[in-house]
Tab-separated table of C-alpha atoms in Angstrom:
chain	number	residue	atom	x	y	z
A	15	UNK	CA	-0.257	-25.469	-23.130
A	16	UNK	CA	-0.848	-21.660	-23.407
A	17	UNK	CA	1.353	-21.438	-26.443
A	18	UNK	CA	-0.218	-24.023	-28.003
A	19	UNK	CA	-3.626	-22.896	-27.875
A	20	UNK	CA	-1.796	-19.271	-28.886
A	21	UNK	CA	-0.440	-20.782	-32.107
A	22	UNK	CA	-3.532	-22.488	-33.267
A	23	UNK	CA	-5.575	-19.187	-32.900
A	24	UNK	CA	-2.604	-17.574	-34.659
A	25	UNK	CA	-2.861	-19.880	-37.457
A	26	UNK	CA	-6.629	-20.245	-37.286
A	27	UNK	CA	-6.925	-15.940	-37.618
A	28	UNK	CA	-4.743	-16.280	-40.866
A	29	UNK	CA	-6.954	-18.869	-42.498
A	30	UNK	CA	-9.929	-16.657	-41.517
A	31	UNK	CA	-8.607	-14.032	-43.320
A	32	UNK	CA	-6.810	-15.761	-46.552
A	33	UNK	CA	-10.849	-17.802	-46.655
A	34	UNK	CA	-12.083	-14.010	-46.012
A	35	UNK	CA	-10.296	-12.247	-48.608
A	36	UNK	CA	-10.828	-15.490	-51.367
A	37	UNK	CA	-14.783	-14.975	-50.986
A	38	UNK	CA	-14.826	-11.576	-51.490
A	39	UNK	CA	-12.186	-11.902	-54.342
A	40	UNK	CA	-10.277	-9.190	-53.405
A	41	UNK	CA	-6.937	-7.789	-55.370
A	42	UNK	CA	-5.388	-7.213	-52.191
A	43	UNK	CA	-2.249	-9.528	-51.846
A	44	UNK	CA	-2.636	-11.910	-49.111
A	45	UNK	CA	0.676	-13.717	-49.374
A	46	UNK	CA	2.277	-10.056	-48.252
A	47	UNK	CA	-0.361	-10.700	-45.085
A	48	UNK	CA	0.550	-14.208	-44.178
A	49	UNK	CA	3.753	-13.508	-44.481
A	50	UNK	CA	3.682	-10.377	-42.029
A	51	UNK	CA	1.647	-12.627	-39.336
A	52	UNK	CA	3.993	-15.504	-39.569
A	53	UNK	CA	6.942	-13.429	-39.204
A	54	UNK	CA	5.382	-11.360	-36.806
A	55	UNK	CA	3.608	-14.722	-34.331
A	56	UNK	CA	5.596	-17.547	-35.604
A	57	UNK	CA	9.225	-15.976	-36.260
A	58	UNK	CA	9.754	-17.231	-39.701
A	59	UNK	CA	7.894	-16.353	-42.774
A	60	UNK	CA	6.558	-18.319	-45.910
A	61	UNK	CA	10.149	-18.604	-47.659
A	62	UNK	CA	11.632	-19.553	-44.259
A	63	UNK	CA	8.850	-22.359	-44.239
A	64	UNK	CA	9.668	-23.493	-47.916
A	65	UNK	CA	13.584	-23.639	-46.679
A	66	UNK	CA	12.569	-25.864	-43.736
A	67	UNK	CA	10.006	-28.001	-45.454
A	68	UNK	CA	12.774	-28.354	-48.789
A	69	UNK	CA	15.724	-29.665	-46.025
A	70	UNK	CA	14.725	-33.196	-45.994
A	71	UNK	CA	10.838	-32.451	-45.844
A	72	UNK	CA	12.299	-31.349	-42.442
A	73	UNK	CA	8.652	-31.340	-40.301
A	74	UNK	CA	10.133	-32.389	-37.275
A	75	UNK	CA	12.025	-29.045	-37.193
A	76	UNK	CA	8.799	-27.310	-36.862
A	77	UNK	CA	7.643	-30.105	-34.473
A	78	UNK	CA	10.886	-30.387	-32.106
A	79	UNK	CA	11.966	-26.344	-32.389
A	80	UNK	CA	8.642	-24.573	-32.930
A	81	UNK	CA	6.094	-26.574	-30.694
A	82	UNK	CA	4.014	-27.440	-33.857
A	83	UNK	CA	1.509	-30.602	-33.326
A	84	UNK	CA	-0.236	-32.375	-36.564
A	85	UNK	CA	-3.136	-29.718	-35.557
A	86	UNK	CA	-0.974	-26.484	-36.498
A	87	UNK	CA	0.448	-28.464	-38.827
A	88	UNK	CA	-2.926	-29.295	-40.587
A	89	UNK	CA	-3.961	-26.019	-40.039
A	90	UNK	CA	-0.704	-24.438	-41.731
A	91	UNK	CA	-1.369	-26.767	-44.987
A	92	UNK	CA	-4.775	-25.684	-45.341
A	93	UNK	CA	-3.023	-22.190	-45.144
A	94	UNK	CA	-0.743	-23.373	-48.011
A	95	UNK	CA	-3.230	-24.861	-49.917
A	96	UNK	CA	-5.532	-22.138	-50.136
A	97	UNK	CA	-3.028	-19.609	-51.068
A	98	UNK	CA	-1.729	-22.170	-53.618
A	99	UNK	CA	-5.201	-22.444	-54.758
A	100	UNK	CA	-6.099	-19.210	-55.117
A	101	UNK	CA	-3.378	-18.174	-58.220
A	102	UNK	CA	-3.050	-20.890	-59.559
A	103	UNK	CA	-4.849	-20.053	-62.956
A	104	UNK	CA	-2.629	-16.876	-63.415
A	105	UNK	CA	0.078	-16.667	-65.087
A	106	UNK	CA	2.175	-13.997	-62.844
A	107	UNK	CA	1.206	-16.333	-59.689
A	108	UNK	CA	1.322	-19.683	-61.389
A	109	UNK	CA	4.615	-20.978	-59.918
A	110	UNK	CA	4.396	-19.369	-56.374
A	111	UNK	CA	1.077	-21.452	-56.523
A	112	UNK	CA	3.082	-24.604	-57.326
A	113	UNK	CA	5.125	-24.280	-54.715
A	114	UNK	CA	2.654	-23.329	-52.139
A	115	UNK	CA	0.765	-26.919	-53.120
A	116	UNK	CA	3.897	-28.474	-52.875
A	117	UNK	CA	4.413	-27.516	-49.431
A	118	UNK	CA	0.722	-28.119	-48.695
A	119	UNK	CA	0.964	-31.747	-50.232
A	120	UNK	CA	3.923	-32.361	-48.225
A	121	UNK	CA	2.357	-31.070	-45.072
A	122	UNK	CA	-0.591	-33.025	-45.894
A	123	UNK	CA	1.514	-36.571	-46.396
A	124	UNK	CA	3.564	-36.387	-43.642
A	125	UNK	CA	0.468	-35.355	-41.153
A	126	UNK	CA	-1.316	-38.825	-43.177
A	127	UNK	CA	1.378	-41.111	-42.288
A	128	UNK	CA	2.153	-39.996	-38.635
A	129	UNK	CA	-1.412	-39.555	-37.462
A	130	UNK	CA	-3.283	-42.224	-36.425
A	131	UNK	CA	-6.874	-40.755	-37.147
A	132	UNK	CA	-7.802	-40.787	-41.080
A	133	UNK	CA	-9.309	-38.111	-42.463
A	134	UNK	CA	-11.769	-37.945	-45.543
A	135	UNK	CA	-11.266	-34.150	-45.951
A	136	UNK	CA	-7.412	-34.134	-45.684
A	137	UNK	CA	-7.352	-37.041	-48.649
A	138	UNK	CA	-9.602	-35.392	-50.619
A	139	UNK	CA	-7.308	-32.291	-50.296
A	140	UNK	CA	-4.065	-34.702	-51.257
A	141	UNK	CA	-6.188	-35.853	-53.869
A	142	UNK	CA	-6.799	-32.218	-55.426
A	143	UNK	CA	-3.355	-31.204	-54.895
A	144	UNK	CA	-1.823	-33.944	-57.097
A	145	UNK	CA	-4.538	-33.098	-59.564
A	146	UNK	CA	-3.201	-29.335	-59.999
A	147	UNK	CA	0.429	-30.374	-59.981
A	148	UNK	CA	-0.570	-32.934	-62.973
């Protein structure tokens, strides 16, 4: 239970501070800083996450192997979707984006079909997601 609650205050501090550094729109590269807490709390870092999520939208890895519950995993695709989000527009950061919003979107889905408790804000996020990637 203590890990748990450890990883959703890991994941929670990151999307504090990717929210954080979006409002003040600073040029200070936040994908370095995700990646240094993941790899740091979680053991794997954002291109280990696109390697699990790529094998066979492989979320039960991170369920079965790293503890994750739809919680951290909701949590990790706002994450995703926020960095995605944020360089979109740019050029040098347009595809990292796409890929980011891929992983979000398939975060997103998978937490939508396996949870039993709909959510307006997650289905608006789907919604936006699909939206970009159009």
């Amino acid at each position: 239970m203590r890990q748990i609650q450890q990883l959703i205050q890991v994941l929670n501090t990151v999307l504090t501070q990717v929210l954080k550094v979006k409002e003040q729109g600073q040029d200070s590269d936040i994908v370095a800083y995700t990646n240094e807490m993941f790899e740091k709390k979680l053991g794997f870092d954002l291109d280990e996450l696109s390697d699990i999520l790529e094998k066979d939208n492989n979320i039960s890895h991170l369920k079965k192997e790293k503890g994750f519950t739809n919680e951290h995993l909701s949590i990790l695709a706002d994450i995703l979707y926020e960095l995605g989000e944020d360089g979109f527009e740019l050029p040098e950061k347009h595809t990292r984006s796409v890929e980011l919003l891929t992983q979000s979107l398939t975060l997103y889905e998978f937490i939508e079909l396996d949870d039993r408790i709909y959510s307006i804000d997650r289905n608006l996020r789907i919604t936006k997601i699909k939206d970009y990637l159009n």
